[in-house]
CSV table of C-alpha atoms in Angstrom, one decimal:
chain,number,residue,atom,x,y,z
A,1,UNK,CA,-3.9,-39.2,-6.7
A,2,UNK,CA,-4.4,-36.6,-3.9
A,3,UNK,CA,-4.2,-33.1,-4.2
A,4,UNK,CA,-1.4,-32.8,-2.3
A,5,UNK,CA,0.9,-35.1,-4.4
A,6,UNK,CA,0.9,-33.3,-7.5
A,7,UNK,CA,4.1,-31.4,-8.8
A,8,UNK,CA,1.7,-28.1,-9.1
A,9,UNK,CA,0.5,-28.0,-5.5
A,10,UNK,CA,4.0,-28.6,-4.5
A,11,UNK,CA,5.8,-26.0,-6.5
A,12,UNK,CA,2.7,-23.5,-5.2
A,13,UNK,CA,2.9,-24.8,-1.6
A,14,UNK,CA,6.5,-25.7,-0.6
A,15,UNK,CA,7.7,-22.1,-1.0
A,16,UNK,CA,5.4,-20.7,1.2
A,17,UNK,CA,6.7,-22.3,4.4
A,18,UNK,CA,8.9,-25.2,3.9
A,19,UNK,CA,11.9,-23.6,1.4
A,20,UNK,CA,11.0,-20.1,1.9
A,21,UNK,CA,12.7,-17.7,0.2
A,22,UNK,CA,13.8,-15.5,3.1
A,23,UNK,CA,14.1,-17.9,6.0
A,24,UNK,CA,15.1,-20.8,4.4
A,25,UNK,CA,17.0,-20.1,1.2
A,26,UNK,CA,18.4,-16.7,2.8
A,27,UNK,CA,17.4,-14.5,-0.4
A,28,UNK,CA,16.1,-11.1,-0.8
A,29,UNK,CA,16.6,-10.0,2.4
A,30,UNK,CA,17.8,-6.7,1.5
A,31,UNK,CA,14.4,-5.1,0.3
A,32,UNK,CA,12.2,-7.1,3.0
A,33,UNK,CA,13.0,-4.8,6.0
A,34,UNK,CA,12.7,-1.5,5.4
A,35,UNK,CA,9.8,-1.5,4.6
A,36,UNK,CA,8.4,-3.3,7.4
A,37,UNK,CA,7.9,-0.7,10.0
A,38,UNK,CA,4.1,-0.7,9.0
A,39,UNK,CA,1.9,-3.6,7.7
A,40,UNK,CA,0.6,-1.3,5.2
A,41,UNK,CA,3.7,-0.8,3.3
A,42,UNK,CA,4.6,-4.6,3.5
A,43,UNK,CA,1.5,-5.8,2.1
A,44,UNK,CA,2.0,-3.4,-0.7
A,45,UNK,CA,5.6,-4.4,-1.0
A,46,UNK,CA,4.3,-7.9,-0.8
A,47,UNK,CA,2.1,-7.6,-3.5
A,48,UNK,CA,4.4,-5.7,-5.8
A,49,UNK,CA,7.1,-8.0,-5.4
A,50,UNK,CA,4.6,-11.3,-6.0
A,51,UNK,CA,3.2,-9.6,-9.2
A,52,UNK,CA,7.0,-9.1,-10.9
A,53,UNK,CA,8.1,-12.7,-9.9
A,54,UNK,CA,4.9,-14.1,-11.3
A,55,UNK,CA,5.2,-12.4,-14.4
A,56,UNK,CA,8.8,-12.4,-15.0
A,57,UNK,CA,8.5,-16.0,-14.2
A,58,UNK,CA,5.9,-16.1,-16.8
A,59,UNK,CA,7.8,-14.3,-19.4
A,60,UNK,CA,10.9,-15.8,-19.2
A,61,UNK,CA,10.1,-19.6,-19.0
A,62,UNK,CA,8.1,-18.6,-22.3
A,63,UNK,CA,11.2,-17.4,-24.1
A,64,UNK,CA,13.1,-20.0,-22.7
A,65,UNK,CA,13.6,-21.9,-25.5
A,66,UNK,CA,14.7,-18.7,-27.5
A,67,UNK,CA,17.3,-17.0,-24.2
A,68,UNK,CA,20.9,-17.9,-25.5
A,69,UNK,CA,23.3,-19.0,-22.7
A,70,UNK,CA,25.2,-16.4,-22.6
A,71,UNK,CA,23.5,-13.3,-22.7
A,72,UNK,CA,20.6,-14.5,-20.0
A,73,UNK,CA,21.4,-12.6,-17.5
A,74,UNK,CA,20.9,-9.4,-19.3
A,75,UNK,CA,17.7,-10.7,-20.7
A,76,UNK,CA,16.4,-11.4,-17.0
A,77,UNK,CA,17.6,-8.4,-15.8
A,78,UNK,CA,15.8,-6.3,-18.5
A,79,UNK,CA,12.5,-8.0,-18.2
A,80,UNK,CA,12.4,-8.2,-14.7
A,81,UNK,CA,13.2,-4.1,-14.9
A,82,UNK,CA,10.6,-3.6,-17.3
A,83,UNK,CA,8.1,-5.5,-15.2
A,84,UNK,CA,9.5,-3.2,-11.7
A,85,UNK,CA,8.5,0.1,-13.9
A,86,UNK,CA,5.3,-0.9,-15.0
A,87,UNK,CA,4.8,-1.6,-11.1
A,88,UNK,CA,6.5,1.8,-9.7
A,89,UNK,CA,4.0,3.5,-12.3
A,90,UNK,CA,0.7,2.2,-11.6
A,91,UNK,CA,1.7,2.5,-7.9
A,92,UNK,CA,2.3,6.2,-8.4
A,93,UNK,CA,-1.0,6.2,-9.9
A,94,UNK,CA,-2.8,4.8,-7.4
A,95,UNK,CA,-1.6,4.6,-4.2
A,96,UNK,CA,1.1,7.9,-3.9
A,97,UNK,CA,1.5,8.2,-0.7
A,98,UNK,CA,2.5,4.4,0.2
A,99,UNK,CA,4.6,4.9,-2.9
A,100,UNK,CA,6.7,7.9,-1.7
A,101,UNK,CA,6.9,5.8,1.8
A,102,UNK,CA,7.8,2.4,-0.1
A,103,UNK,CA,10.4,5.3,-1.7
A,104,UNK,CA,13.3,3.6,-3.5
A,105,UNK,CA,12.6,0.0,-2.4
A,106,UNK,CA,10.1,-0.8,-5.4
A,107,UNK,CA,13.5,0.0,-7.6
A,108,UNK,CA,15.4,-2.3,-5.9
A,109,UNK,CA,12.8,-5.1,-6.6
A,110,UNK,CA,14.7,-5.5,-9.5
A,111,UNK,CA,18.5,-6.7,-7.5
A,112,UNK,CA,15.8,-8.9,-5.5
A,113,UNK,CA,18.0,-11.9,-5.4
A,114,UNK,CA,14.7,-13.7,-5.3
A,115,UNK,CA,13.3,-13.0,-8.6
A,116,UNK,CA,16.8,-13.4,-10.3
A,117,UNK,CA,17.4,-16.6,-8.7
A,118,UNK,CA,14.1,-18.0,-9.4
A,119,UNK,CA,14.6,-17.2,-13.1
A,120,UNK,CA,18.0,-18.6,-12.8
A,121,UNK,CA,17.1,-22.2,-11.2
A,122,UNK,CA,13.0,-22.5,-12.3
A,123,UNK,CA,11.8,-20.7,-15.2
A,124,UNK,CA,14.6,-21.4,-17.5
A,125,UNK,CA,14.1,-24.6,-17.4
A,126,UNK,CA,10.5,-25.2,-16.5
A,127,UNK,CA,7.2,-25.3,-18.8
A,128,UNK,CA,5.2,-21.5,-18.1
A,129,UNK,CA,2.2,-22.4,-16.1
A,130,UNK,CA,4.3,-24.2,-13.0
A,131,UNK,CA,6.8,-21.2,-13.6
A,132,UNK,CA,4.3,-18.8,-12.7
A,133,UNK,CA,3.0,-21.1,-10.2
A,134,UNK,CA,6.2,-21.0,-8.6
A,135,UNK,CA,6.6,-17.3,-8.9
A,136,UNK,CA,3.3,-16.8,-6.8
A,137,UNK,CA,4.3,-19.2,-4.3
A,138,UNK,CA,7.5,-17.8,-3.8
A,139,UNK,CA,6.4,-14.3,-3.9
A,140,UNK,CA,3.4,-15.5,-1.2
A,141,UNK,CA,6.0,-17.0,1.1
A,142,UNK,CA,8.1,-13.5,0.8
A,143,UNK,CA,4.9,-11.7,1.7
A,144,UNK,CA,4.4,-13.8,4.6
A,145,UNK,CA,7.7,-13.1,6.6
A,146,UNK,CA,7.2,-10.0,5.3
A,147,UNK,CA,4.3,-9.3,6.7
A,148,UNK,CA,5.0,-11.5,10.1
A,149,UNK,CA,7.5,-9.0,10.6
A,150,UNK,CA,5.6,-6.1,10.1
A,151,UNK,CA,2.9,-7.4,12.4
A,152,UNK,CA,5.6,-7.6,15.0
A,153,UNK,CA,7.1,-4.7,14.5
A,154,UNK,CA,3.7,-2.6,14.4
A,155,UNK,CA,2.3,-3.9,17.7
A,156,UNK,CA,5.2,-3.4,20.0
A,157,UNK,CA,6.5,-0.2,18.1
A,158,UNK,CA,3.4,1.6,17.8
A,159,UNK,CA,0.5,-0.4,19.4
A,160,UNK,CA,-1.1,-0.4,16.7
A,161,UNK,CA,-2.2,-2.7,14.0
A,162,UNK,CA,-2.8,-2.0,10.2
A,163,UNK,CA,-3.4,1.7,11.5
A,164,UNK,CA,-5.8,1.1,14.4
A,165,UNK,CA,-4.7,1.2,18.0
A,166,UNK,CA,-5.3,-2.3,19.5
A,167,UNK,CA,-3.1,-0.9,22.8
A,168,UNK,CA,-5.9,1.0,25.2
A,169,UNK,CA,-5.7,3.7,26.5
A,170,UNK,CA,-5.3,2.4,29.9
A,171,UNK,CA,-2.4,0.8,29.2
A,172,UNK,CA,-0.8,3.7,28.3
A,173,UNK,CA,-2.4,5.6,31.3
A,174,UNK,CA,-1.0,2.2,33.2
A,175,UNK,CA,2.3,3.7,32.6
A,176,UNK,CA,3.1,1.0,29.5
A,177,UNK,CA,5.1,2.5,26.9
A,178,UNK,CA,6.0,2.0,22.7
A,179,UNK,CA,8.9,0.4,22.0
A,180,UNK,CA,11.3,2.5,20.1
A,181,UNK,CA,13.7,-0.1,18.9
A,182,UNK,CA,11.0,-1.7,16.7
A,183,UNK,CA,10.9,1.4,15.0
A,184,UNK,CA,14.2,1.3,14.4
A,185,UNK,CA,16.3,-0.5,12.1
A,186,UNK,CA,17.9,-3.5,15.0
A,187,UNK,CA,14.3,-4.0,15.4
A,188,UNK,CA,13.4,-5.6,12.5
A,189,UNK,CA,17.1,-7.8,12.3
A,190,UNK,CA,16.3,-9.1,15.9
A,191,UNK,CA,12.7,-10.0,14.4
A,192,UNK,CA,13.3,-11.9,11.4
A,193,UNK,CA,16.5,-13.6,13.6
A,194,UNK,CA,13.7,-14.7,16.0
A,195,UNK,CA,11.6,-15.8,13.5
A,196,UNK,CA,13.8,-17.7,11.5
A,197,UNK,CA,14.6,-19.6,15.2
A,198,UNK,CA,11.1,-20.5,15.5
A,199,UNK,CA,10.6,-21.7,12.2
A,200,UNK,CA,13.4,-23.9,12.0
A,201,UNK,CA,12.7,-25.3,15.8
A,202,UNK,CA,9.2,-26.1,14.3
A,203,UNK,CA,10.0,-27.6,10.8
A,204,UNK,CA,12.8,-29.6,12.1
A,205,UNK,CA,10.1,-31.4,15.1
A,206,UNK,CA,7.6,-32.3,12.1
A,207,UNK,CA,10.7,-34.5,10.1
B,1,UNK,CA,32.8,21.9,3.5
B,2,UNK,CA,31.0,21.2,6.6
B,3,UNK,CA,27.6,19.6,4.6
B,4,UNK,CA,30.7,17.0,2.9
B,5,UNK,CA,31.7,16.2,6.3
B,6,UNK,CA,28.2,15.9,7.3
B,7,UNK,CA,27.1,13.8,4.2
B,8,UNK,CA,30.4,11.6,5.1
B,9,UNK,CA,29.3,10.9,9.2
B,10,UNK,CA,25.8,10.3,7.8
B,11,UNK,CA,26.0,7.7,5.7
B,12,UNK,CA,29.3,5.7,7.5
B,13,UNK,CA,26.9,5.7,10.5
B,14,UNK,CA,23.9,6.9,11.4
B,15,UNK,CA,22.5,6.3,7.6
B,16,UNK,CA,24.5,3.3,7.2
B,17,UNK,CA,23.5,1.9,4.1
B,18,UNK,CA,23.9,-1.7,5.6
B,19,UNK,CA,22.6,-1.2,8.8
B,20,UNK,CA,20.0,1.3,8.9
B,21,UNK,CA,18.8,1.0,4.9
B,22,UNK,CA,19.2,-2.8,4.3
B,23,UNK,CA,21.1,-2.8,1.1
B,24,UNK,CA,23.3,-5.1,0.6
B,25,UNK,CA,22.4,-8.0,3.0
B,26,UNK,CA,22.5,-11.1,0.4
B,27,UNK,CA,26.6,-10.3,0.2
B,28,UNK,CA,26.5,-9.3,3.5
B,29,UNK,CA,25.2,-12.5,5.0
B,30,UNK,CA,27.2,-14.7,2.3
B,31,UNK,CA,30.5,-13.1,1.9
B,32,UNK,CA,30.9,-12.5,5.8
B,33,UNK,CA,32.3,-15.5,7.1
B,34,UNK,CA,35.9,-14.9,6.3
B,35,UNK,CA,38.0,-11.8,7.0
B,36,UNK,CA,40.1,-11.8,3.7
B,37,UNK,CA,37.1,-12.4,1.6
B,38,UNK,CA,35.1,-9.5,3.5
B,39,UNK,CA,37.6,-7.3,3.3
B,40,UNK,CA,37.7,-7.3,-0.5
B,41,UNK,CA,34.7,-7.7,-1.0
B,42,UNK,CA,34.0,-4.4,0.9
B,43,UNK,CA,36.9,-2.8,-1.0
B,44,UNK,CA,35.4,-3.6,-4.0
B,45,UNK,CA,32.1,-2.6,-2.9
B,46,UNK,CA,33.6,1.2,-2.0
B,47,UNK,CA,35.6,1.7,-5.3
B,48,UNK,CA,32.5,0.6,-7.5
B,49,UNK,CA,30.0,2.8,-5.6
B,50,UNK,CA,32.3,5.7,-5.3
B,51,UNK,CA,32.3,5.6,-9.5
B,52,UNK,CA,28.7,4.3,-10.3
B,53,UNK,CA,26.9,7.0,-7.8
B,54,UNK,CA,28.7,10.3,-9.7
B,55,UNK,CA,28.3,8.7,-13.1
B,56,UNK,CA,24.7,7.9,-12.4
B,57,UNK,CA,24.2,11.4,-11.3
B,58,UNK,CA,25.5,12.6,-15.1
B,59,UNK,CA,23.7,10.3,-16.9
B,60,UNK,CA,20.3,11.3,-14.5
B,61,UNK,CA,20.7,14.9,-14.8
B,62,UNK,CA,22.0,15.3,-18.3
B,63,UNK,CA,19.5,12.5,-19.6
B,64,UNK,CA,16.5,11.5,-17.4
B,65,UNK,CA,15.3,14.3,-15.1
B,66,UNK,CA,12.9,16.3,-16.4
B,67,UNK,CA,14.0,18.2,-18.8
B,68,UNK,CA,17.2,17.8,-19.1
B,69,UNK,CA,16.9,16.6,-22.7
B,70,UNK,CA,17.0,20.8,-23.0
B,71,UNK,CA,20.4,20.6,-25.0
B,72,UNK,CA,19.3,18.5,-27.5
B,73,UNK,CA,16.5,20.4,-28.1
B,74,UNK,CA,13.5,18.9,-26.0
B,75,UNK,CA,12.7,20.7,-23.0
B,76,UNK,CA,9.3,19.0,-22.5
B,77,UNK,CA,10.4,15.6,-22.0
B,78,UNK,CA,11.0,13.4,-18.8
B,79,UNK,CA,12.5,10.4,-18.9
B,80,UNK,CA,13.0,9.8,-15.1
B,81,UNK,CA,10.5,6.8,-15.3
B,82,UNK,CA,13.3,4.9,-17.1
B,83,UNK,CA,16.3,5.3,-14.2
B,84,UNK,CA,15.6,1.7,-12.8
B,85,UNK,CA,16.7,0.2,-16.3
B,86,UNK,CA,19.2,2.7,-17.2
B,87,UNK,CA,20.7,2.8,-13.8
B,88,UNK,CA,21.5,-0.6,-13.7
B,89,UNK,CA,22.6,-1.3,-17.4
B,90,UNK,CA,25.3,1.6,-16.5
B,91,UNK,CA,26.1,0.0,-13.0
B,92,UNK,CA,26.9,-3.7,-15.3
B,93,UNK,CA,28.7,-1.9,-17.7
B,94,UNK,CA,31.2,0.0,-15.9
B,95,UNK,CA,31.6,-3.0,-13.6
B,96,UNK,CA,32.2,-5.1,-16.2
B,97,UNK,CA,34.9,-2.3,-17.7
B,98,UNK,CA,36.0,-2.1,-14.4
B,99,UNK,CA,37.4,-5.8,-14.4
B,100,UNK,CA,38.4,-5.4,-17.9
B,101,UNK,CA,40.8,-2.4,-17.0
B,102,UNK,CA,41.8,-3.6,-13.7
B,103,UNK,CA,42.6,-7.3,-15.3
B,104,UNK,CA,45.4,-5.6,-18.1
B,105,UNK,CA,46.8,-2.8,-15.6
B,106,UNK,CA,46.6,-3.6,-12.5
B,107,UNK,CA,46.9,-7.4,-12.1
B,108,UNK,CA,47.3,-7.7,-8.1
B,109,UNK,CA,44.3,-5.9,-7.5
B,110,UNK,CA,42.4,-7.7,-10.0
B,111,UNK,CA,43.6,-11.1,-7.9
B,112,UNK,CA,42.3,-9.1,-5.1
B,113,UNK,CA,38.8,-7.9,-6.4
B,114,UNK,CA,38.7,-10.2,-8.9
B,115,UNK,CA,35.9,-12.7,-7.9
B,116,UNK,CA,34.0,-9.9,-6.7
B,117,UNK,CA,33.6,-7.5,-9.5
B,118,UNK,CA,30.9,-9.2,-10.8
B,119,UNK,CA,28.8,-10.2,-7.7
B,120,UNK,CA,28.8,-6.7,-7.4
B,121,UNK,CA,26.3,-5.2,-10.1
B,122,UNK,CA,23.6,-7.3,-8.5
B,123,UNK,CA,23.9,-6.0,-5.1
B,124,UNK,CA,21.0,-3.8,-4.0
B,125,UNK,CA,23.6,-1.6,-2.5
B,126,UNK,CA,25.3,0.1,-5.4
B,127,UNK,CA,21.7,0.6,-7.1
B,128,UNK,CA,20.4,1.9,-3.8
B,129,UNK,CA,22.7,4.0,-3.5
B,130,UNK,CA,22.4,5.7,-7.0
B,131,UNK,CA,18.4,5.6,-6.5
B,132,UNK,CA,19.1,7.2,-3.0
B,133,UNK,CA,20.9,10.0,-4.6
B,134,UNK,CA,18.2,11.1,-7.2
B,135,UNK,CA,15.8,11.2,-4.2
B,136,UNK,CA,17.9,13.2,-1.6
B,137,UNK,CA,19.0,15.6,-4.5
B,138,UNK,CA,22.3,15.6,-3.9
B,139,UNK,CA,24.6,17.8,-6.5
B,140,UNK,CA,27.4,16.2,-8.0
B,141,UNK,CA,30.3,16.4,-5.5
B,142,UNK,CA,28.0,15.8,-2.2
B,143,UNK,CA,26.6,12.5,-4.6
B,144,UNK,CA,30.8,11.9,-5.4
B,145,UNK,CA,31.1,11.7,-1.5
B,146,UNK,CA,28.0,10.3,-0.8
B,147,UNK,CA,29.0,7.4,-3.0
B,148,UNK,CA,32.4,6.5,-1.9
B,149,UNK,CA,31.3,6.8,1.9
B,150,UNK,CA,28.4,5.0,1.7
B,151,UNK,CA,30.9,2.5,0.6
B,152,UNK,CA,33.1,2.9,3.2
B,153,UNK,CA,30.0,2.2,5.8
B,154,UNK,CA,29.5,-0.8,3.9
B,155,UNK,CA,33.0,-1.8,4.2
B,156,UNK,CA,33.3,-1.4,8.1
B,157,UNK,CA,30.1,-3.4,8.4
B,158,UNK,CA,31.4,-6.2,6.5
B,159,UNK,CA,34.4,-6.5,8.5
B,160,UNK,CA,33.1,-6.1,11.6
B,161,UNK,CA,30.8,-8.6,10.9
B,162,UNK,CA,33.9,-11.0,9.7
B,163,UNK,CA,35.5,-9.8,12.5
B,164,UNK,CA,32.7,-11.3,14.9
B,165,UNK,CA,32.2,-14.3,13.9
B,166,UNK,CA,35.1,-15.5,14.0
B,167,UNK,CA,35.1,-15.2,17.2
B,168,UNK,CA,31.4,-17.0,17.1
B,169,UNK,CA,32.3,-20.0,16.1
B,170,UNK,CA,33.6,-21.0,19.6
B,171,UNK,CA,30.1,-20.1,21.1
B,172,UNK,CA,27.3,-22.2,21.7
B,173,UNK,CA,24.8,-21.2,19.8
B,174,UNK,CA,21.3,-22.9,20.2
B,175,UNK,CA,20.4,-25.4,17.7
B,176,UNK,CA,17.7,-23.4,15.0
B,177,UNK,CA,19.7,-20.1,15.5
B,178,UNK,CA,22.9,-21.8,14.1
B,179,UNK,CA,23.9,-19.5,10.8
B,180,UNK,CA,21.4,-17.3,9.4
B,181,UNK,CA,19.4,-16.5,12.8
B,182,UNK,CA,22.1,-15.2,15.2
B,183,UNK,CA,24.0,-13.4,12.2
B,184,UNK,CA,20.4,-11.4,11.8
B,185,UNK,CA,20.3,-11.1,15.9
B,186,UNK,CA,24.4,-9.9,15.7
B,187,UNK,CA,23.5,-7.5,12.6
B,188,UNK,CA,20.4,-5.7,15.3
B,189,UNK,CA,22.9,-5.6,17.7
B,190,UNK,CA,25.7,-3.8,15.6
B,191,UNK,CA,22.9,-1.2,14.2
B,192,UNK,CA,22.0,-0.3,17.6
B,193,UNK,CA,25.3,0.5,18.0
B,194,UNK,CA,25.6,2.4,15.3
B,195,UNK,CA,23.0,4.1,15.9
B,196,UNK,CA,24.2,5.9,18.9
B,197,UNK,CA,26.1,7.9,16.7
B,198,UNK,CA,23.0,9.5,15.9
B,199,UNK,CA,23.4,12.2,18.7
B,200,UNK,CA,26.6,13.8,16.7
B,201,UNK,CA,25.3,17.4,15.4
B,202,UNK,CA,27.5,19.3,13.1
């Protein structure tokens, strides 16, 4: 059997482009732009956010057998919470300033439609290892439009990319200007719109 | 007076908490396609962010900031690691008080609201908002107006949104962009024009 046939590579691989969380199951969209003025902050958020699915995706498929029906929502929400403020702390620790810029997003990892719904429809009824496989794919393919985004966003907003100028000067001596409405907040909805365009132009020609 | 009013233009346009903070999309892009539904949806929205935001701000200060455990006789401890949990176990339990009361008094609007209330205490919104509200240090009536206009913002988004495509769904949109895409593209366009509200100074 090939590589690419098994259920594992699958589960990792599919989110990542094909059913992408953001593009092509429309979830967790409210954390993913804010934060995407800079690629710095997105691979952080990125990261965070594919650590806490991975884990509560982990966690709860373990329990799974244990979770009664009707109180598994406030189990889910509880780990997944417990998992976001071991995360806000060690990113305090570590990295403060792209913590206080990240500001109040890494809280609201925890209404992340994603990591609810993946816990809802996977790990409650998977086995733990292709739960967590799951939760790093699907936290990889967040990360990616993510981070698409924040590529975009950087170049034409600031010329720059992860921190360095990539515009010359001679451009901007040229008379070429930034791009304010990247900065901005329409910026990044007219990005991911386009992106979303291109992506499903593209998957649909490969079918 | 005038920092209320302030606080109020702030966050139902410049600051929108849809448009210019990104809470609240999942609803926003799901919820939006008719105007009844968005309508209470963004009802519901403002009436359980104008009581979670003040009641958040009690249980912050009187419980979780640093030392505010004073009265009961610790002054050196600070809980504020703990608001993401504790924020959103308040935020589900007064929704889900909410619908209880709402259900045995007032009936119509629980047909109204009803479906709602309990999509609600997942959306990023209300928990933004409350998370907002530690961070700007607001006191407790600018976070009592901050709340309910937040909502408000929310609300006119919403319907807007509702509002225009309706009127989308004569157009010919390219094939790819059908749906999710040009509601993105229409939700830049509305923040830019909410964003030229940005010039009022008070």
């Amino acid at each position: 059997m090939k590589i690419t046939k098994t259920k594992a590579f699958n589960v990792f691989f599919k989110p990542i482009w094909e059913s992408n969380p953001i593009s092509g199951q429309i979830l967790g969209i409210c954390s993913a732009l804010a934060v995407t003025v800079q690629l710095k902050t997105a691979v952080v958020m990125g990261l965070a956010l594919t650590l806490v699915l991975a884990f509560s995706n982990l966690s709860i498929s373990l329990m799974r057998k244990f979770i009664p029906r009707n109180i598994r929502i406030i189990i889910e929400l509880t780990v997944i919470a417990t998992l976001v403020i071991l995360t806000d702390q060690v990113l305090k620790a570590f990295l403060y300033d792209i913590s206080k810029q990240l500001s109040i997003f890494v809280g609201l990892i925890i209404t992340n439609c994603i990591i609810l719904g993946r816990a809802e429809t996977y790990a409650l009824g998977n086995p733990p290892f292709l739960s967590l496989l799951d939760g790093i794919g699907n936290g990889l393919g967040y990360s990616q439009i993510l981070i698409t985004v924040a590529v975009i966003r950087e170049f034409f907003g600031a010329g720059k990319f992860f921190g360095f100028q990539v515009i010359p000067d001679t451009f901007y001596a040229a008379g070429y200007e930034n791009m304010g409405l990247m900065v901005l907040a329409p910026g990044a909805f007219i990005a991911i719109g386009l992106i979303v365009w291109l992506q499903k132009t593209v998957s649909k020609e490969k079918t | 007076m005038e920092n209320l009013v302030s606080i109020f233009l702030d966050s139902v346009f410049v600051g929108n908490i849809l448009l210019a903070y990104f809470l609240g999309m999942c609803s926003f892009l799901a919820i939006s396609r008719k105007m009844e539904t968005a309508i209470g949806l963004g009802l519901a929205v403002t009436f359980v962010l104008s009581i979670t935001t003040p009641a958040n701000w009690l249980v912050y200060h009187y419980l979780l900031s640093p030392g505010a455990l004073a009265w009961a006789g610790f002054p050196g401890i600070d809980l504020s690691f703990l608001k993401f949990i504790i924020f959103i176990a308040v935020i589900a339990a007064i929704v889900q008080a909410l619908e209880m009361i709402i259900d045995r008094y007032l009936p119509p609007l629980y047909m109204a609201l009803g479906v709602f209330l309990p999509l609600i205490a997942v959306n990023c919104a209300i928990l933004g908002a409350s998370l907002f509200m530690v961070e700007r240090n607001y006191n407790f009536i600018e976070s009592v107006v901050y709340g309910a206009s937040s909502g408000f913002g929310w609300m006119l988004a919403i319907v807007t949104m509702a509002g225009i495509r309706k009127k989308l769904r004569y157009a010919n949109v390219p094939k790819g962009l059908e749906n999710f895409g040009i509601s993105m593209i229409i939700t830049g366009l509305m923040a830019m024009a909410f964003m030229l509200f940005s010039g009022i100074t008070l």
